[in-house]
Coordinates of C-alpha atoms in Angstrom, one line a residue:
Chain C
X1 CA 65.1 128.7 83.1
X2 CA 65.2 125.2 84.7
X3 CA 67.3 122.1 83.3
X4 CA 66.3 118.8 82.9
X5 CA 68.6 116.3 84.5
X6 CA 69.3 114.6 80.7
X7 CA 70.2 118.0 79.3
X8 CA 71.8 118.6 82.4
X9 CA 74.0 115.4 81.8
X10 CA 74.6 116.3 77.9
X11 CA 76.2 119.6 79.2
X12 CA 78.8 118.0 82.0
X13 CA 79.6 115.4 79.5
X14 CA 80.2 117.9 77.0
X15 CA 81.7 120.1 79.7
X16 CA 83.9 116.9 80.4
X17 CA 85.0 116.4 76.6
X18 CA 86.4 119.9 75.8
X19 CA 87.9 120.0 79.3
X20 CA 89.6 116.1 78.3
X21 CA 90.3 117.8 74.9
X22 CA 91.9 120.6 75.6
X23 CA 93.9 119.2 78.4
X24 CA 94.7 116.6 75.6
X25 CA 96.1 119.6 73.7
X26 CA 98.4 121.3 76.2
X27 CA 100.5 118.0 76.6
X28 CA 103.2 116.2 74.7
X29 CA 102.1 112.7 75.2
X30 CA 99.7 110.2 76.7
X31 CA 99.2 107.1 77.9
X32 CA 96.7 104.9 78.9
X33 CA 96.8 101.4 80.4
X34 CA 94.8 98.9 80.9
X35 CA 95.3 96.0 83.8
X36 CA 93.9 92.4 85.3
X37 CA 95.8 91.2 88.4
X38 CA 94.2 88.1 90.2
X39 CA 95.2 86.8 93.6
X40 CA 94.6 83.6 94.9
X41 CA 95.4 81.6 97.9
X42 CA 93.7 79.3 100.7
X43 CA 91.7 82.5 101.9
X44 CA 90.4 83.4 98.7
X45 CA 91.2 85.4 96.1
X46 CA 91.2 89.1 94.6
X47 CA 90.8 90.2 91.0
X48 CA 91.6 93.4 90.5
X49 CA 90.8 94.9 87.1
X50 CA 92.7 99.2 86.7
X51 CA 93.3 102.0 84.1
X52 CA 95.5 104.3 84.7
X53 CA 95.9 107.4 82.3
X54 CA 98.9 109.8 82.2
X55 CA 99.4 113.0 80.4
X56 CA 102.7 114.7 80.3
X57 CA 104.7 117.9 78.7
X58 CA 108.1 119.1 79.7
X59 CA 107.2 120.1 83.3
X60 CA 103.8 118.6 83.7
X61 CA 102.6 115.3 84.3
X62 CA 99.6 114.8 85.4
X63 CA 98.0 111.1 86.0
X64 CA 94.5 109.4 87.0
X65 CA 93.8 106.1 88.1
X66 CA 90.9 103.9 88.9
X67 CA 91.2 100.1 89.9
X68 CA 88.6 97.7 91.9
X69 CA 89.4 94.8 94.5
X70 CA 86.8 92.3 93.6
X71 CA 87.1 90.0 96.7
X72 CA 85.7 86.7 97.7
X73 CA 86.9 84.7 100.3
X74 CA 85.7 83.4 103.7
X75 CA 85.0 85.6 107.1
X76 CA 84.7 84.0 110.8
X77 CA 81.2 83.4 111.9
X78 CA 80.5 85.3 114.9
X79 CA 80.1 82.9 118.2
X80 CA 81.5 79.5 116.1
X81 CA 82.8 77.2 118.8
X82 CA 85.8 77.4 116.2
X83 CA 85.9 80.8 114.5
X84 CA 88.8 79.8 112.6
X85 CA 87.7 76.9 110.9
X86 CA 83.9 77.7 110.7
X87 CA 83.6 80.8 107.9
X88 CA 80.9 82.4 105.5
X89 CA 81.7 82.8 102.4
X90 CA 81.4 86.9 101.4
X91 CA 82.4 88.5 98.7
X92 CA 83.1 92.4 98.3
X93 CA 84.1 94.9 96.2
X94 CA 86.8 97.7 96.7
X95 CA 86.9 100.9 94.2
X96 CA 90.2 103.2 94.7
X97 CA 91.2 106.2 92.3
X98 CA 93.8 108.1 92.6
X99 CA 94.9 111.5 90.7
X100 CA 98.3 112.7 91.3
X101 CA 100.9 115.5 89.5
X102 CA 104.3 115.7 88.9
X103 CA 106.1 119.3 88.2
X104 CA 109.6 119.4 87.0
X105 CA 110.5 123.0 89.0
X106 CA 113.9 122.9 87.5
X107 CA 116.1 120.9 85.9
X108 CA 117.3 119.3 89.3
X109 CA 113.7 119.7 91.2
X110 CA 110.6 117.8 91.0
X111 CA 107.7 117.7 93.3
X112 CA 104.6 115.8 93.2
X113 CA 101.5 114.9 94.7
X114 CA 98.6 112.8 95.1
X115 CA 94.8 112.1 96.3
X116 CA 93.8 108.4 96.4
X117 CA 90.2 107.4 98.1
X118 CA 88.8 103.9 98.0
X119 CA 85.4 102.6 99.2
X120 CA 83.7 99.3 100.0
X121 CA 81.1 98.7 102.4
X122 CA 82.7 98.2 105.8
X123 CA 85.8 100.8 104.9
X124 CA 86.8 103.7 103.4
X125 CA 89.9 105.5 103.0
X126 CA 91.3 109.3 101.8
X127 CA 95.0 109.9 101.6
X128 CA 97.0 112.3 100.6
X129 CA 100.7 112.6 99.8
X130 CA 103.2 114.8 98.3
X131 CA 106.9 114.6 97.5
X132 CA 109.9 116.6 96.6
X133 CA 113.0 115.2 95.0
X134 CA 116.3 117.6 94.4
X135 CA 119.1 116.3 92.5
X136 CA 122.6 117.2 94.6
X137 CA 126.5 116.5 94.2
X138 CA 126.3 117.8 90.4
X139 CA 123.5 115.4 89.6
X140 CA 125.5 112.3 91.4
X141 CA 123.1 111.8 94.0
X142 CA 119.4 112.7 94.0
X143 CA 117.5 113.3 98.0
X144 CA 113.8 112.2 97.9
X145 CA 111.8 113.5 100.8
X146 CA 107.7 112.5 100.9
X147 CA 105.1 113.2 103.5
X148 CA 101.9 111.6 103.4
X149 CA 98.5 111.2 105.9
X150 CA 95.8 109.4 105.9
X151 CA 92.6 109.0 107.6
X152 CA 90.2 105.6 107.5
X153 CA 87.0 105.3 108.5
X154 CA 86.0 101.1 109.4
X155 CA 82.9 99.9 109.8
X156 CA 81.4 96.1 109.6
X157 CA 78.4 95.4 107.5
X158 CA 76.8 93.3 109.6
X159 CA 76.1 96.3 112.1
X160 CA 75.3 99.7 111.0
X161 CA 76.3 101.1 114.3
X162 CA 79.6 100.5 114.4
X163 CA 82.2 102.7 113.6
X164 CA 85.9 103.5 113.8
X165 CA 88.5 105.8 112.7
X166 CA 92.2 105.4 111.8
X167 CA 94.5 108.2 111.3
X168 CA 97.8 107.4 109.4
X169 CA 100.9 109.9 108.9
X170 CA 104.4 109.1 107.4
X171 CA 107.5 110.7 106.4
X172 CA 109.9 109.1 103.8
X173 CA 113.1 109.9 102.5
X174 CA 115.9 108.3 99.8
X175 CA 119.1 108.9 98.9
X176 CA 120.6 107.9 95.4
X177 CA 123.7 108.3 94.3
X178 CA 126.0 107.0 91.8
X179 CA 128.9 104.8 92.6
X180 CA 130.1 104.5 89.0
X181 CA 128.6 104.4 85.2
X182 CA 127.1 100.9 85.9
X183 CA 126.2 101.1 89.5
X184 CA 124.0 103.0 91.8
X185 CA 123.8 102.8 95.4
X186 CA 120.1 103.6 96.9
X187 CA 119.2 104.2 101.0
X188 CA 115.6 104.3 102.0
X189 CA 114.3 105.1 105.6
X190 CA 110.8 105.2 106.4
X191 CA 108.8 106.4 109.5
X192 CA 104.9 106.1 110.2
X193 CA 102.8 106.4 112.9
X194 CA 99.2 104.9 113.2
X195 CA 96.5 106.3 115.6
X196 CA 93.0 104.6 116.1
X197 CA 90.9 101.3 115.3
X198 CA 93.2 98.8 113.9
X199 CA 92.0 95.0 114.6
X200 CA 90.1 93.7 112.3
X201 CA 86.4 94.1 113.5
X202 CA 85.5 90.1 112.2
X203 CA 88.1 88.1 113.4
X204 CA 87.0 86.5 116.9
X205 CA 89.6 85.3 119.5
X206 CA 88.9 81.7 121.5
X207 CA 90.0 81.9 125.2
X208 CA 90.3 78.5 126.5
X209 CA 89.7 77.3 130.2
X210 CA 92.1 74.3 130.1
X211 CA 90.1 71.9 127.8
X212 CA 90.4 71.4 123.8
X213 CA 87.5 74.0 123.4
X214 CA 87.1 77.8 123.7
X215 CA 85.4 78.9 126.7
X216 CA 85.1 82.4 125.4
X217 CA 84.8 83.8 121.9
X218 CA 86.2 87.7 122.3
X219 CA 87.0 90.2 119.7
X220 CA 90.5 91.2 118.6
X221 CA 92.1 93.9 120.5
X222 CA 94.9 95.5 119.0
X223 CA 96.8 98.4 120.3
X224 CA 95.4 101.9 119.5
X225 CA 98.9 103.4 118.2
X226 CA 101.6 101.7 116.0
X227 CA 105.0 103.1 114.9
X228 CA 106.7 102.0 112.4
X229 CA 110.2 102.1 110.6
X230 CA 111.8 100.5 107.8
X231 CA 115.2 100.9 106.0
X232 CA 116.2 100.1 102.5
X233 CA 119.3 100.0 101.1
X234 CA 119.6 98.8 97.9
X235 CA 122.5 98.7 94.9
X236 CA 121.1 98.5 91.2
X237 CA 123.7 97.0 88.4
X238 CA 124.4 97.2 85.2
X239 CA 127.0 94.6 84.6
X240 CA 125.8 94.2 80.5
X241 CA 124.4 97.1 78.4
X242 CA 121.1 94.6 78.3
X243 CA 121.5 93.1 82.1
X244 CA 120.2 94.6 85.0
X245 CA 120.4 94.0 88.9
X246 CA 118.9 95.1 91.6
X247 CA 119.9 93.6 95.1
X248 CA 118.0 95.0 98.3
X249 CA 117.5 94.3 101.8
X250 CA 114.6 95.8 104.0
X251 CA 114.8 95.9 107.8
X252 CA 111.7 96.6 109.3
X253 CA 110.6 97.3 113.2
X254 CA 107.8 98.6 115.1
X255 CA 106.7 99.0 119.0
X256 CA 103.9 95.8 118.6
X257 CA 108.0 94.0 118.9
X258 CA 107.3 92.9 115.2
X259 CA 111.0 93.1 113.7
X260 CA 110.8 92.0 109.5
X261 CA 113.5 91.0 107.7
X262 CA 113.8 91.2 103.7
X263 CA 116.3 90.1 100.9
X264 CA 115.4 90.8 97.4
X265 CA 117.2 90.1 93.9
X266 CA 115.6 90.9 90.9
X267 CA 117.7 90.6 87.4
X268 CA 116.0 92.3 84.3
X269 CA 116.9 91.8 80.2
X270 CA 116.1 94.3 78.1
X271 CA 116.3 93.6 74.2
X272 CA 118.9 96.3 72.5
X273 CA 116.0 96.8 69.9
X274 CA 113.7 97.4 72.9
X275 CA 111.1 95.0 71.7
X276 CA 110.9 92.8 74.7
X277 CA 111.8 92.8 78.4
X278 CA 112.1 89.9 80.6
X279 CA 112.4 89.6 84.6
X280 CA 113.1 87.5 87.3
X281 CA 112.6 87.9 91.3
X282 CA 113.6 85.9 94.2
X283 CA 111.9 87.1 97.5
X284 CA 112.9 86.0 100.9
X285 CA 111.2 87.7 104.0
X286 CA 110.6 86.5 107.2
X287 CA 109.5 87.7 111.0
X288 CA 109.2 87.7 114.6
X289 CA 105.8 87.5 116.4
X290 CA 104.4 90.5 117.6
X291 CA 104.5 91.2 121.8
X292 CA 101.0 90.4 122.3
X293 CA 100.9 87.5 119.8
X294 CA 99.5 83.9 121.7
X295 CA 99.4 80.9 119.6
X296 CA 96.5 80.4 122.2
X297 CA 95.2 82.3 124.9
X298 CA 94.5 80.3 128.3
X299 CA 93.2 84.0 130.1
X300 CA 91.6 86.6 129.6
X301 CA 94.4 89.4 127.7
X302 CA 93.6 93.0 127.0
X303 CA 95.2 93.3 123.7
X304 CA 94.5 89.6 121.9
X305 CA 95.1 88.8 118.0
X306 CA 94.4 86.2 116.0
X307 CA 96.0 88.0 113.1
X308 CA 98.5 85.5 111.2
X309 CA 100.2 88.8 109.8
X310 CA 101.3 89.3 113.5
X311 CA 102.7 85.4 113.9
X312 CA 105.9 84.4 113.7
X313 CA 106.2 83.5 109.8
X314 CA 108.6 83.6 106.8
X315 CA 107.3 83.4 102.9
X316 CA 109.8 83.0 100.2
X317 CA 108.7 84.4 96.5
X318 CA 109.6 83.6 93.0
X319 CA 108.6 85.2 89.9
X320 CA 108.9 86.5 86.4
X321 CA 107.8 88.9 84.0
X322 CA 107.8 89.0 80.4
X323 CA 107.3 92.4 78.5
X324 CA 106.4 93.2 74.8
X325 CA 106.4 96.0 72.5
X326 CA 106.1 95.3 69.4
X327 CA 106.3 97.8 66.3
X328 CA 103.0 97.8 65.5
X329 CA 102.3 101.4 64.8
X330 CA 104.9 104.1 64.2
X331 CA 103.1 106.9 67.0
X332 CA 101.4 104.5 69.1
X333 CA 103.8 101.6 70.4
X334 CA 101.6 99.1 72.6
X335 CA 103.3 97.4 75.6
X336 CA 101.5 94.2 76.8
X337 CA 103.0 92.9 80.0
X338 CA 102.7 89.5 82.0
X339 CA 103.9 88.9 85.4
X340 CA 103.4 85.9 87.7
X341 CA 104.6 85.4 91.5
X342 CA 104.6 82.4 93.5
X343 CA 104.7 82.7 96.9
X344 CA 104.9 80.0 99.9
X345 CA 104.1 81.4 103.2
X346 CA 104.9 79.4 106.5
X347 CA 103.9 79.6 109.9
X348 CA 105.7 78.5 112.9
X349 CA 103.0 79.3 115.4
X350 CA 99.7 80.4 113.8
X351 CA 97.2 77.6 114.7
X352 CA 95.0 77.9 111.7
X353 CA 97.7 76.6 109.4
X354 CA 101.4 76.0 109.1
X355 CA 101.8 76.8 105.5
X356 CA 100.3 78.5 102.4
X357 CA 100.9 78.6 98.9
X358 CA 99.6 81.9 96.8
X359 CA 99.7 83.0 93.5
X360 CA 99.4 86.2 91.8
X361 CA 99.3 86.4 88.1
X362 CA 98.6 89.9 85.5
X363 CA 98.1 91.2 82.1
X364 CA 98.7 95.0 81.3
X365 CA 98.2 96.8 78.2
X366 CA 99.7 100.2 77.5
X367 CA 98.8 102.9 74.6
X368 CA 101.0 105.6 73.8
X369 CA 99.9 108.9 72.1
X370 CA 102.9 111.1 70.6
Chain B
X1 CA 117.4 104.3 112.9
X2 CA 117.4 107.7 111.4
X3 CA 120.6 108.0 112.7
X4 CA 121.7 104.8 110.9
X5 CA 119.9 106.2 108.0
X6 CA 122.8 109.2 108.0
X7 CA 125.5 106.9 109.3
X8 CA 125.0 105.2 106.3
X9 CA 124.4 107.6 103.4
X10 CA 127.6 109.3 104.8
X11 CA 129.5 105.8 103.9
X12 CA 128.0 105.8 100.4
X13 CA 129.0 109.3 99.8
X14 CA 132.5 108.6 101.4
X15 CA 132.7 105.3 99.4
X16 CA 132.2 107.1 96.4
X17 CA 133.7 110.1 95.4
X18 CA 134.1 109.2 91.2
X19 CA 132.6 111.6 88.7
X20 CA 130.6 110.0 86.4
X21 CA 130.6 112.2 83.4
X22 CA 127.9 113.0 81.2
X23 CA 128.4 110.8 78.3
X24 CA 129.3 107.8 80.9
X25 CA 125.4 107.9 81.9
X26 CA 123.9 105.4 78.8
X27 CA 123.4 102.4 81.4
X28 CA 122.8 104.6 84.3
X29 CA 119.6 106.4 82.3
X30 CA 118.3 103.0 81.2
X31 CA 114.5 102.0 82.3
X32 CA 115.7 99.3 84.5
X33 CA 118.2 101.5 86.2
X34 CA 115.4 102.9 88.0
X35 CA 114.0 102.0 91.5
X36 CA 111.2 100.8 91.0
X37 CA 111.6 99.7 87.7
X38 CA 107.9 99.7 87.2
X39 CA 106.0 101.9 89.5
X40 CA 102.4 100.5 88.6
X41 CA 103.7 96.6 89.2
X42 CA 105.7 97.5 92.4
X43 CA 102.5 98.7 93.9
X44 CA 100.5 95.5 93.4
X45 CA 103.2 93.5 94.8
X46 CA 103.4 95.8 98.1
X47 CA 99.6 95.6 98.3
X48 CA 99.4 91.6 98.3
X49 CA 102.3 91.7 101.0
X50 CA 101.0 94.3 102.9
X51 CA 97.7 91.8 103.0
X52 CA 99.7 88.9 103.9
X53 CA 102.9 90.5 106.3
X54 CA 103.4 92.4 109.5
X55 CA 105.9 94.6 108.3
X56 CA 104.6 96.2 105.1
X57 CA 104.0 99.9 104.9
X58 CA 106.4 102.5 105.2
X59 CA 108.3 102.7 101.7
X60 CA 106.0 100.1 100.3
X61 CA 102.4 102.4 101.7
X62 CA 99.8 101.7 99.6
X63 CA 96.0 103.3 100.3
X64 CA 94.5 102.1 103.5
X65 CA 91.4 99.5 103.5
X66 CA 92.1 96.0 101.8
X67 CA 89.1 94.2 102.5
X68 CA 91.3 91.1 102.9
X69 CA 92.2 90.6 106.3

């Protein structure tokens, strides 16, 4: 007996509904949400509309997520006399989903892990992770340690025969541990190590000869391997039953010479009838140029950028967040969240600009099933 | 740095040797006693500085591919 592929596609969907129905049963509670984040700045900008879905019981969680990057901005024109300033406008689109578990082992261990995959035309990406956190010290301090790899694949749409790979793996571990009933000390330390393409396979470098114009126009060449470290400690405090504080500094370093530097403060209200939530962040980062980094190449260099991520810069950040749940229904309390950031980026020796101003705003909507 | 990493966590433990009882824990168990406070918004926020900075990743890792360089 042969299928048609309609009744074919009746049966997966209705496959797919009794499978969502009676995963549905075997867990406590659910929640979906529903998300628009839009980014905008002098390059362009990114909307990024996601839902996320989480089911959960006592020792399961289990959670989905799909979201897109909807990108338009402005690429370098191959063989411009100035590839900065002369650009086509593009625009893209990213999908990334994600599905991930959490298992509550005991009452002191958790682990958890995840898939995410994203495509768009010129790149796609798989990466898995898992983590296991133990609480220790009779449940004073809690140890976090993740793994994670990932492997890229890049490619450029403008030529169907290129193609590179990128292979990413990290290691990650916290520390938490309570100082006293309204504070809580935190410690982060991150390692990663990147192997493979990783310039972008667009962005020209001039080589000048002397004169005010390029007399070359070469691709970026970026080192094959990158390590990278970061540590993060952090103090969160609860000097009012409704005021919260968190107070971190990042120190990052890697062997391109880049050394980042990070200061965050973020202070939180929360309502004692738990209606509404408001936040505030102040972000201060700033960095070194990487080793190979010229604000303008006058010879030939093996490894050249024109990347302003790899420039000597600083940005500074301001934002806020208001959160709402009202009492609407008695089983199903909605949350509707807004955030906006403001960021200023400056440059001290990227010759494209000297300064930037971006802004990121978002609306999320969250359902609850008891 | 991993060694700072333990230098470090050894002077939190050292620094910090009260028990916090049970019924002490109402702030500590709070939403916004947790790091990230919101996992879902913390994410973004690493994504659209890991498009803009050298030295995201690590803690902050979010999928690879941006589209925005």
């Amino acid at each position: 007996m042969q299928l048609s592929a309609s009744s074919a596609g009746t049966l997966l969907l209705t496959a797919l509904a009794l499978a969502a129905v009676c995963v549905a049963a075997c867990f406590d509670r659910a929640t979906t949400t529903a998300s628009y984040q839009h980014h905008q700045d002098d390059t362009g900008r990114i909307s990024t509309p996601e839902v996320r879905s989480t089911v959960d019981n006592e020792e399961l969680q289990l959670n989905t997520r799909w979201s897109a990057d909807v990108i338009s901005g402005a690429t370098p024109v191959a063989a411009a006399p100035d590839a900065y300033s002369r650009a086509s406008e593009f625009e893209q689109t990213r999908h990334e989903a994600q599905v991930g578990a959490n298992w509550q082992q005991s009452a002191e261990q958790q682990w958890a892990g995840g898939v995410t995959a994203s495509h768009e035309p010129d790149y796609d990406a798989l990466a898995l992770s898992t983590a296991v956190s133990r609480d220790i010290l009779d449940r004073h301090a809690t140890v976090i340690v993740g793994a994670d790899a990932g492997f890229d694949h890049v490619g450029r749409v403008d030529d169907p025969l290129f193609s590179r790979s990128l292979w990413t793996v990290g290691v990650a571990v916290e520390f938490s541990h309570i100082i006293n009933p309204q504070l809580v000390a935190h410690l982060g330390w991150d390692f990663e190590t990147r192997s493979g393409f990783q310039s972008n396979p667009y962005r020209w470098v001039p080589v000048y000869d002397g004169s005010h114009r390029p007399a070359l126009m070469l691709h970026e060449q970026h080192p094959h391997r990158r390590v990278r470290n970061a540590m993060e400690p952090m103090v969160v405090w609860a000097p009012h039953h409704e005021l919260f504080v968190h107070m971190g500094y990042r120190f990052y370093a890697d062997d391109w010479g880049v050394r980042g530097h990070t200061g965050q403060l973020r202070l939180f209200h929360a309502d004692d009838s738990d209606r509404y939530r408001t936040g505030v962040r102040l972000r201060g980062y700033t960095q070194n140029d990487a080793r190979f980094y010229r604000e303008r190449y006058d010879d030939v260099q093996t490894l050249r950028t024109g990347d302003p991520r790899l420039s000597r810069m600083y940005s500074l950040t301001a934002g806020g967040r208001l959160e709402l749940r009202p009492e609407l229904f008695d089983r199903h309390r909605p949350r509707l969240s807004l955030n906006y950031d403001a960021t200023l980026y400056r440059y001290a020796n990227y010759p494209v600009r000297s300064s930037m101003l971006a802004h990121s705003w978002g609306l999320n909507l969250t359902m609850e099933w008891k | 740095m991993p060694k700072l990493f333990v230098l470090i966590a050894a002077v939190v433990l050292a620094a910090s040797c009260t028990s916090v009882e049970p019924w002490e824990r109402e702030r500590l168990s709070h939403d916004c006693m947790q790091v990230p406070v919101d996992a879902d918004q913390a994410r973004t926020e690493a994504k659209t500085e890991a498009t803009r900075e050298g030295a995201a990743g690590g803690i902050q890792r979010t999928g690879g591919g941006c589209g925005c360089n």
